[in-house]
Short mmCIF file of C-alpha atoms and ligand atoms in Angstrom, two decimals:
data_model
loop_
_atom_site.label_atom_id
_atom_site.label_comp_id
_atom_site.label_asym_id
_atom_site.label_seq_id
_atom_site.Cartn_x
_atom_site.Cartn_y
_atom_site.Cartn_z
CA UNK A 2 43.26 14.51 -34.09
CA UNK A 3 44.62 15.57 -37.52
CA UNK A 4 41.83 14.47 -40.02
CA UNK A 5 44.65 15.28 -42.76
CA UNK A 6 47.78 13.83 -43.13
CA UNK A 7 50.20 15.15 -46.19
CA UNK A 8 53.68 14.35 -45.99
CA UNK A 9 56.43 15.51 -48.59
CA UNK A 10 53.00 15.23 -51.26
CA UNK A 11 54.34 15.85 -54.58
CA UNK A 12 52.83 15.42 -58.05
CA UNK A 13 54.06 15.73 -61.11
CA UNK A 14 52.51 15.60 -64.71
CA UNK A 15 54.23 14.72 -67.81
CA UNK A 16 52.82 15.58 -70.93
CA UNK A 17 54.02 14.16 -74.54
CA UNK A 18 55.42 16.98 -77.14
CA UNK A 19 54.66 16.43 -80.24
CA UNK A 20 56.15 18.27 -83.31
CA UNK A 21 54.05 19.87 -85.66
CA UNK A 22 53.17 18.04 -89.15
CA UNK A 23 52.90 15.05 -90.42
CA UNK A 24 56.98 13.98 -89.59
CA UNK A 25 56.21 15.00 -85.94
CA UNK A 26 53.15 12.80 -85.68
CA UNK A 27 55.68 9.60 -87.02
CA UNK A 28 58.43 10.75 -84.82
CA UNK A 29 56.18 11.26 -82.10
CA UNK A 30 54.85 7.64 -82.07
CA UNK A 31 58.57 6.11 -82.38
CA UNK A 32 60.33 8.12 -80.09
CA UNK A 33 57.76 10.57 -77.77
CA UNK A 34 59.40 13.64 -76.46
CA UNK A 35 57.63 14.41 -72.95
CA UNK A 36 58.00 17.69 -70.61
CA UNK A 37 57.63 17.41 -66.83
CA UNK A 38 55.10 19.90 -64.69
CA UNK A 39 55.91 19.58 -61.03
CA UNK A 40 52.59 21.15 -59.54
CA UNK A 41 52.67 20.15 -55.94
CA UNK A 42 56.23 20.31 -54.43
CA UNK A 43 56.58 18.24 -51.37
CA UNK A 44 54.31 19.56 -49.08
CA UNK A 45 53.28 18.84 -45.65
CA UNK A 46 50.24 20.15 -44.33
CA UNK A 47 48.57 18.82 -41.39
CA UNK A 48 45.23 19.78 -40.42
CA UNK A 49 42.92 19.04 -37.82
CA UNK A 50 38.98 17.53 -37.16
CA UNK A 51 36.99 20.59 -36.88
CA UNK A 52 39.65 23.17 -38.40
CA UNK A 53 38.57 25.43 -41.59
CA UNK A 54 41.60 26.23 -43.60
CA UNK A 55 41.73 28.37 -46.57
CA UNK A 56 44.23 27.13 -49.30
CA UNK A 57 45.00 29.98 -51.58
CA UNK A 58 47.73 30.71 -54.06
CA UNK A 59 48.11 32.66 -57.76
CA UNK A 60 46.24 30.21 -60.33
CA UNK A 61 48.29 27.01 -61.07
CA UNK A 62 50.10 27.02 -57.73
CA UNK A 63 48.44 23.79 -57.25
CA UNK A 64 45.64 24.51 -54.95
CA UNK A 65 43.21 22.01 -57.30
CA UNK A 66 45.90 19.13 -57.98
CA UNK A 67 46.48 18.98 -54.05
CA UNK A 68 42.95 18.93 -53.31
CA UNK A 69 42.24 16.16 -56.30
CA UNK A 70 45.29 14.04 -54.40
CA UNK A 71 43.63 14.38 -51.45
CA UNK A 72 40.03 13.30 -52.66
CA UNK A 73 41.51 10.17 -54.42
CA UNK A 74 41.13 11.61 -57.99
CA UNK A 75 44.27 11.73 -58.66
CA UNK A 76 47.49 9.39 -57.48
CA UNK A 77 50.12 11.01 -56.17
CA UNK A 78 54.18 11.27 -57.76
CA UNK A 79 55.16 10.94 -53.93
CA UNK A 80 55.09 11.39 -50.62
CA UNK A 81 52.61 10.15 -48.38
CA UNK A 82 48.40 11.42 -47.90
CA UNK A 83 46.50 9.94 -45.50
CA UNK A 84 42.27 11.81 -45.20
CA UNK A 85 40.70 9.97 -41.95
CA UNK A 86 43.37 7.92 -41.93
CA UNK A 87 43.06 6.29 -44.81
CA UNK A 88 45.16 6.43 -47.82
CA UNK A 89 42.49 8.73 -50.76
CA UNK A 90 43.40 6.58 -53.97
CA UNK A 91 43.44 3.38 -52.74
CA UNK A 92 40.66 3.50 -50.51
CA UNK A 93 38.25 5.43 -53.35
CA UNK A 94 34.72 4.20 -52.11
CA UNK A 95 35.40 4.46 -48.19
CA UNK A 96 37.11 7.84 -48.16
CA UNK A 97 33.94 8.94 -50.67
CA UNK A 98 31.90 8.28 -47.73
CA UNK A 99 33.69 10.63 -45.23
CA UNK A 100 34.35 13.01 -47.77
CA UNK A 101 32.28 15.85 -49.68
CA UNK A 102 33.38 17.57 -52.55
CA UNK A 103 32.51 20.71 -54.45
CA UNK A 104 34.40 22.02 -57.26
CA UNK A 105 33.58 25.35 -58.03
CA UNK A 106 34.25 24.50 -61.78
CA UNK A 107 31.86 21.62 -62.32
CA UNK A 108 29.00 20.47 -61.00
CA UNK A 109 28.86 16.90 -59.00
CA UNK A 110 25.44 16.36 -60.41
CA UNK A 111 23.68 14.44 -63.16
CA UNK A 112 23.46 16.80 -65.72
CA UNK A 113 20.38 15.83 -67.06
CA UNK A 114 18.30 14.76 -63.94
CA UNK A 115 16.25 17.26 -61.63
CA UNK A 116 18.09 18.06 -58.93
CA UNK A 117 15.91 16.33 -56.77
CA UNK A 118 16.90 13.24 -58.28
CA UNK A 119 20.46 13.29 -57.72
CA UNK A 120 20.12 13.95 -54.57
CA UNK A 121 17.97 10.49 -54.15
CA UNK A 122 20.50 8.56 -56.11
CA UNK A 123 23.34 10.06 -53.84
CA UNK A 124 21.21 9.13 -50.94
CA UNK A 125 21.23 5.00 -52.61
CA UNK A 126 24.81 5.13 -53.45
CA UNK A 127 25.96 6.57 -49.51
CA UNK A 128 23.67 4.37 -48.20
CA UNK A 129 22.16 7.52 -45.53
CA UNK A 130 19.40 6.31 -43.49
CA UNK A 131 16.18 7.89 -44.57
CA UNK A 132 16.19 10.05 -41.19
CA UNK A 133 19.63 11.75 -41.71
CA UNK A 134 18.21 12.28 -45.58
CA UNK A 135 15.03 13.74 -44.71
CA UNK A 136 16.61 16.01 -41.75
CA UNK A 137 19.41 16.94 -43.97
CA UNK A 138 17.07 18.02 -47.12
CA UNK A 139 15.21 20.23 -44.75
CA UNK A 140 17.62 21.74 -43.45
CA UNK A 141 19.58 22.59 -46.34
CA UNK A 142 16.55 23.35 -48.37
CA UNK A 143 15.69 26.34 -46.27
CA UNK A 144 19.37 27.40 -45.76
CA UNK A 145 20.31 27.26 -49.20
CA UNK A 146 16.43 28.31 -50.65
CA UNK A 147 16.66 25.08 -53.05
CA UNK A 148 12.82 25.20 -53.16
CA UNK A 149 12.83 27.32 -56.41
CA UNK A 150 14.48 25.23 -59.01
CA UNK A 151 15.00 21.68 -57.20
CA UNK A 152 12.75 20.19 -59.91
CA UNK A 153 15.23 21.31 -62.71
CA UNK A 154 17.60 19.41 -64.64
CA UNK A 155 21.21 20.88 -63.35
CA UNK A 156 21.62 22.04 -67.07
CA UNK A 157 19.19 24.80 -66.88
CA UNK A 158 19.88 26.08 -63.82
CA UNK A 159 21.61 29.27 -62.87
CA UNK A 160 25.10 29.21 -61.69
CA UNK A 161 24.62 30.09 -57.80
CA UNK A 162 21.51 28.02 -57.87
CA UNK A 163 23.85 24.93 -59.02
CA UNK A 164 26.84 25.97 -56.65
CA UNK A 165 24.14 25.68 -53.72
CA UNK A 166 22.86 22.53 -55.47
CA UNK A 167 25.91 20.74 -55.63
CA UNK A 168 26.60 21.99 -51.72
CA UNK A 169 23.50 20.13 -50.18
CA UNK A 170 24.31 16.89 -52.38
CA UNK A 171 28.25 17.29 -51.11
CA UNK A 172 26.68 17.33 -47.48
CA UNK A 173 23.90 14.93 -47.70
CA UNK A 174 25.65 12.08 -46.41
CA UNK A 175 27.24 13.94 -43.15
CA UNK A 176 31.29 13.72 -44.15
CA UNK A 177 33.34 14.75 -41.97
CA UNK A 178 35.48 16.74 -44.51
CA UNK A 179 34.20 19.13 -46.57
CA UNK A 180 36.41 20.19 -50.13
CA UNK A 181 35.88 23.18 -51.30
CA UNK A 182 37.44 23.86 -54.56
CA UNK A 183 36.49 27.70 -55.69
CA UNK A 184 32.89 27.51 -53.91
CA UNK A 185 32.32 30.97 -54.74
CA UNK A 186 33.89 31.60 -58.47
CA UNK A 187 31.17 33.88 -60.55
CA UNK A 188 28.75 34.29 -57.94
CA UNK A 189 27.24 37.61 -57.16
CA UNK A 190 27.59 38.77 -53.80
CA UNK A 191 24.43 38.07 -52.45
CA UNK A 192 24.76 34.29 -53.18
CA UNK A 193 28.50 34.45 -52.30
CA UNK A 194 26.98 35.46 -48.82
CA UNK A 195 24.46 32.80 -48.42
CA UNK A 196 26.88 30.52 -49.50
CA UNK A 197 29.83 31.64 -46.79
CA UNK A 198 27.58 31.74 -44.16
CA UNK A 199 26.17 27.94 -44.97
CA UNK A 200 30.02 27.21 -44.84
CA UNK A 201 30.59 28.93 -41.73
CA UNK A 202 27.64 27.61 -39.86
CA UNK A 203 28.10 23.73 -41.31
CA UNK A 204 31.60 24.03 -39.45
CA UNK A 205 30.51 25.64 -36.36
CA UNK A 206 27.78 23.61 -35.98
CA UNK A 207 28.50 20.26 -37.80
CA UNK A 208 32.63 20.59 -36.77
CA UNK A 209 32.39 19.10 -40.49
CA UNK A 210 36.44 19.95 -41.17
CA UNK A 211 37.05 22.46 -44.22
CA UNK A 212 39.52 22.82 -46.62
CA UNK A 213 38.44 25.61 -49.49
CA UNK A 214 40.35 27.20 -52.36
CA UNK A 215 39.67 30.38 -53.57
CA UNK A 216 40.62 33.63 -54.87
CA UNK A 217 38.15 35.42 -53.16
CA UNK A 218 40.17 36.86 -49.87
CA UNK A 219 36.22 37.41 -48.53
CA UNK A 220 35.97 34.17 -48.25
CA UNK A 221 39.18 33.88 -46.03
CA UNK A 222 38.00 35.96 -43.86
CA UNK A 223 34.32 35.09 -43.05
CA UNK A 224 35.09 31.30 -42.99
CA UNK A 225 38.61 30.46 -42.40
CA UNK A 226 40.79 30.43 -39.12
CA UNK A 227 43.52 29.29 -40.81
CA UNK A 228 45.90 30.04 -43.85
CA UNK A 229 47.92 28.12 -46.41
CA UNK A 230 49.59 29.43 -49.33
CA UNK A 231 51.09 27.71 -51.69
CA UNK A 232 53.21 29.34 -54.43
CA UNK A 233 54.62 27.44 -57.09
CA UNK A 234 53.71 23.72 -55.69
CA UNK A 235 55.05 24.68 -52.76
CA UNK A 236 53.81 25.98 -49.45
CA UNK A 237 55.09 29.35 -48.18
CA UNK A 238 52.77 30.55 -45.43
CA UNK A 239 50.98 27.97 -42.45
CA UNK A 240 49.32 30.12 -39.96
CA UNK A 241 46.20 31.60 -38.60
CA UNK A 242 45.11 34.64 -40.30
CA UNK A 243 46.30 37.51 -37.45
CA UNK A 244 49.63 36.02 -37.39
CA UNK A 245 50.21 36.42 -40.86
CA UNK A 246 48.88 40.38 -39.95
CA UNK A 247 50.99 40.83 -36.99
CA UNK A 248 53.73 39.21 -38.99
CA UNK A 249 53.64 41.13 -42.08
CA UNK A 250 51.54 44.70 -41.39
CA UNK A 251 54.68 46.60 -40.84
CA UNK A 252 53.50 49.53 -42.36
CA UNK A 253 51.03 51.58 -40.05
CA UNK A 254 49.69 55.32 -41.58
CA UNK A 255 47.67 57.70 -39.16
CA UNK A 256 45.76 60.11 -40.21
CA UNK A 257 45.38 63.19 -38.35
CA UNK A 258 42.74 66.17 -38.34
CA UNK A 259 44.16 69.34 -36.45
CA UNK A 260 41.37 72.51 -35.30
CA UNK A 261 43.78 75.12 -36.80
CA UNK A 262 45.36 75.24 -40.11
CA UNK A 263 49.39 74.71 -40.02
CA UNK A 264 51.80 76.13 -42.60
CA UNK A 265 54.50 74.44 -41.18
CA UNK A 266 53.59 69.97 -40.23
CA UNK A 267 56.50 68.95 -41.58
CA UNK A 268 59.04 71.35 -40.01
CA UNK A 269 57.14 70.75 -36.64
CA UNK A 270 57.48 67.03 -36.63
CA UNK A 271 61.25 65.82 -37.96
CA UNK A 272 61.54 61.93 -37.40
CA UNK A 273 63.73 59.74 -39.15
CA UNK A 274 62.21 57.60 -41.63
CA UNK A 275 58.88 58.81 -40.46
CA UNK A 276 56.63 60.07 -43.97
CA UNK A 277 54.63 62.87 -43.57
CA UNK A 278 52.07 63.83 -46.25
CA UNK A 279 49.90 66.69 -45.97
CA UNK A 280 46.82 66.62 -47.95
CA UNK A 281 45.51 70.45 -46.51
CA UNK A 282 46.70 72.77 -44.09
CA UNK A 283 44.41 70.56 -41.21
CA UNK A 284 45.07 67.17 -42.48
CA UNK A 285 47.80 65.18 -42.96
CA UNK A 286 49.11 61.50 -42.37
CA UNK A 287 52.01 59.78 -41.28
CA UNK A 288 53.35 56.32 -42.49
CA UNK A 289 56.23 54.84 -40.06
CA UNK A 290 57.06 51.18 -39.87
CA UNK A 291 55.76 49.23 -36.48
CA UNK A 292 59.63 47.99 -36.13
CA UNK A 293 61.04 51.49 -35.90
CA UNK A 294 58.43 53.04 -33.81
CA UNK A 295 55.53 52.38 -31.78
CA UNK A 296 51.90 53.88 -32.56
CA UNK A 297 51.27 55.20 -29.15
CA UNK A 298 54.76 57.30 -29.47
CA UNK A 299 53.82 58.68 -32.67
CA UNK A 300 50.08 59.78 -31.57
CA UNK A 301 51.57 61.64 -28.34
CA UNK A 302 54.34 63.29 -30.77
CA UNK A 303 51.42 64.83 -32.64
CA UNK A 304 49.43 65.55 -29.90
CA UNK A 305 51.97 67.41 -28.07
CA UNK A 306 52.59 69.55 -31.42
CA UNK A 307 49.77 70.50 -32.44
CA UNK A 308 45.99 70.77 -31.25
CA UNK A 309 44.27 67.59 -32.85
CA UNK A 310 40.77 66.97 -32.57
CA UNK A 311 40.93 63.28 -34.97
CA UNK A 312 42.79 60.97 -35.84
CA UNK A 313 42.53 57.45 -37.03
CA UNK A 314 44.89 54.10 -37.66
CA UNK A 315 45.44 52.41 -41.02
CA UNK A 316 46.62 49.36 -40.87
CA UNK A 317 47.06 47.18 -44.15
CA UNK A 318 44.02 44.83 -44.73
CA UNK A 319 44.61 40.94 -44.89
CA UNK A 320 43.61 41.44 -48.62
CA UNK A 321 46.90 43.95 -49.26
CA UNK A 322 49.31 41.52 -46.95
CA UNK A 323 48.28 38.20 -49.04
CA UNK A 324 48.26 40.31 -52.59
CA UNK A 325 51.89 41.39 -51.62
CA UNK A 326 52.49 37.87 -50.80
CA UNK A 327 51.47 36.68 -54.31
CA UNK A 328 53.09 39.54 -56.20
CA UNK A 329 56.56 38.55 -54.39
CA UNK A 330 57.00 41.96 -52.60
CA UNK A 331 56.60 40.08 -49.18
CA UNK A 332 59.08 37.55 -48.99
CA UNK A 333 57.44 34.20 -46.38
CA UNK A 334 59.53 31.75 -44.76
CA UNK A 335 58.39 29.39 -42.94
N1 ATP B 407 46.16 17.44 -66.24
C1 ATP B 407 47.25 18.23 -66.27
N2 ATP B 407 48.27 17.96 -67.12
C2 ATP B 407 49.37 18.73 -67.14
N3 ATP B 407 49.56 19.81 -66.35
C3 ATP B 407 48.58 20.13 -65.50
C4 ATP B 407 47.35 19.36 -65.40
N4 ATP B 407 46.55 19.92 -64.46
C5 ATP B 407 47.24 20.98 -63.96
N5 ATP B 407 48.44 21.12 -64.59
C6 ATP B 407 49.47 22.14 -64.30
O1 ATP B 407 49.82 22.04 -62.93
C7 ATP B 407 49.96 23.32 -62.34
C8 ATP B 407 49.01 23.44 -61.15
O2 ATP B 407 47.66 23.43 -61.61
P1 ATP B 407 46.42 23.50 -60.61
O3 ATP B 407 45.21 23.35 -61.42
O4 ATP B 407 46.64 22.56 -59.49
O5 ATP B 407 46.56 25.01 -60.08
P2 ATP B 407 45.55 25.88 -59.19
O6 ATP B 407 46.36 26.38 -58.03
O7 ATP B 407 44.31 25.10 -58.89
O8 ATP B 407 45.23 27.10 -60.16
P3 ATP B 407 43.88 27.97 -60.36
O9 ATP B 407 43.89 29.03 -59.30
O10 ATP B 407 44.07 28.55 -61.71
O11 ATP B 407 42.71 27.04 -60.27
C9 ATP B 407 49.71 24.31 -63.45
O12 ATP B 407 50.96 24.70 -63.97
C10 ATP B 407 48.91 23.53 -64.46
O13 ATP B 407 49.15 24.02 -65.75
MG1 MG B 408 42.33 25.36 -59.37
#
């Protein structure tokens, strides 16, 4: 059952220009001057209960005005969003109650209130049953380690000690969608781990549905299943994350160790467009693309020439694939 309906969702902000001075200001009132921003580009993306999907993208691809269309923050230009069936901006207070949100960028809580606190008032305004509160408090208490610092104001708190603040209070009420907008932005890694594994096990064990930006590929990787990028409003990869490997890891380098030394690799081993680079006279690599030949062939080639006693496969990382993605030198079509 898709939990998330986006059809052709496009938004697009208009800002007034105003010219400088005085004149401007007049001229500005009489006869206002406005640019258009089209940030989200008519996308579809469908995604279903229980899925965690990454939503990635170079900063102000859209990633945060999709995800404040689909929270009912913002309305959209067109096209059509329906979250649990239910249309996000028209339907503000029921969709909040199926719904969690974290933005990376700014807390959720009352600034000036313990923690504790705002987690009570969030458990008046969602109406949760005491038993659901209590369980849920527990358990994210001791997942998250909130005991330190849940009797501060959110103001004086650390960073990663809000970020896992504002996680328990975007949980609290059991949604079954969980927003993630930069979860991990500033954190040091050891709270970047607590806080992907909460993630990870909240889906797993919950089958709460997540949707998370970030710009943190480590993040892909230990929570998601599945991959969106979006590029310029627009989405230009939908997939799970091997596919977008297998699609796009062309590129495969060996390297090889050999017992003897060897004046003469290259000479030995002439391939079209196969690269051979020699580092010493015992180790050297070779970069082919998958298309042109296979890896098996190209280990038996070696092995046949010369007396090898390692060798080991490179393929590019996830992290390389999606970086070439954003710096255009992958072209995606979907
Ligand atoms: N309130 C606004 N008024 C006008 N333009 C806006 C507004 N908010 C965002 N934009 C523009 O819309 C585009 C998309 O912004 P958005 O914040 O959705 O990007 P993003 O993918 O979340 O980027 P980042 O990775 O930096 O968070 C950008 O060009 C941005 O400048
Ligand atoms: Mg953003």
């Amino acid at each position: 059952m898709n939990v998330i309906e986006v059809v052709g969702l496009t938004k697009t902000y208009k800002h007034a220009i105003k010219q400088p001075g005085i004149i401007g200001s007049l001229k500005h009132l009489v006869n206002q001057k406005y640019v258009e921003k089209t940030a989200v580009d008519h996308i579809d993306m469908f995604i279903n209960s229980g899925e965690s999907v990454a939503y990635v993208g170079p900063n102000g691809a859209g990633k945060s005005t999709t995800i404040k269309m689909l929270t009912g923050i913002l309305v959209p230009t067109s096209g059509s969003v329906r979250v649990n069936g239910m249309i996000p901006y028209e339907n503000r207070i029921q969709n909040a109650k199926d719904i969690g949100v974290v933005f990376g960028q700014r807390t959720q809580l009352w600034w000036d209130l313990p923690i504790s606190e705002s987690f009570s008032l969030l458990k008046d305004i969602y109406e949760i049953p005491d038993y659901i509160y209590k369980e849920n408090l527990d358990t994210f208490t001791s997942l998250l380690n909130l005991n330190d610092f849940v009797n501060l104001p959110a103001r004086k708190v650390s960073l990663g000690q809000r970020m896992r603040a504002d996680l328990a209070a975007a949980l609290l009420h059991n949604p079954k969608i969980l927003f993630l907008d930069e979860p991990t932005i500033g954190l040091d890694i050891s709270v970047k781990k607590r806080i992907r594994e909460f993630i990870k096990k909240i889906n797993v064990e919950r089958k709460t549905t997540i949707l998370l930006t970030t710009h943190d590929l480590e993040d892909i990787k230990e929570i998601c299943q599945r991959l969106i990028i979006i590029d310029d409003g627009k989405v230009i990869y939908d997939g799970n994350l091997d596919a977008i490997k297998n699609a796009f890891s062309r590129e495969v380098i060996i390297h090889f160790q050999l017992r003897e030394p060897s004046t003469n690799i290259k000479s030995k081993l002439r391939l079209p467009k196969v690269y051979i680079e020699s580092k010493t006279d015992i180790n050297f690599c070779i970069r082919f693309n998958r298309l042109e030949y296979s890896t098996a062939e190209i280990v038996s080639l070696v092995m046949n020439a010369f007396d090898v006693v390692d060798f080991k496969i490179d393929e590019p990382s996830v992290d390389t694939i999606i970086r070439k993605v954003y710096d255009g030198q992958i072209e995606l079509s979907i």
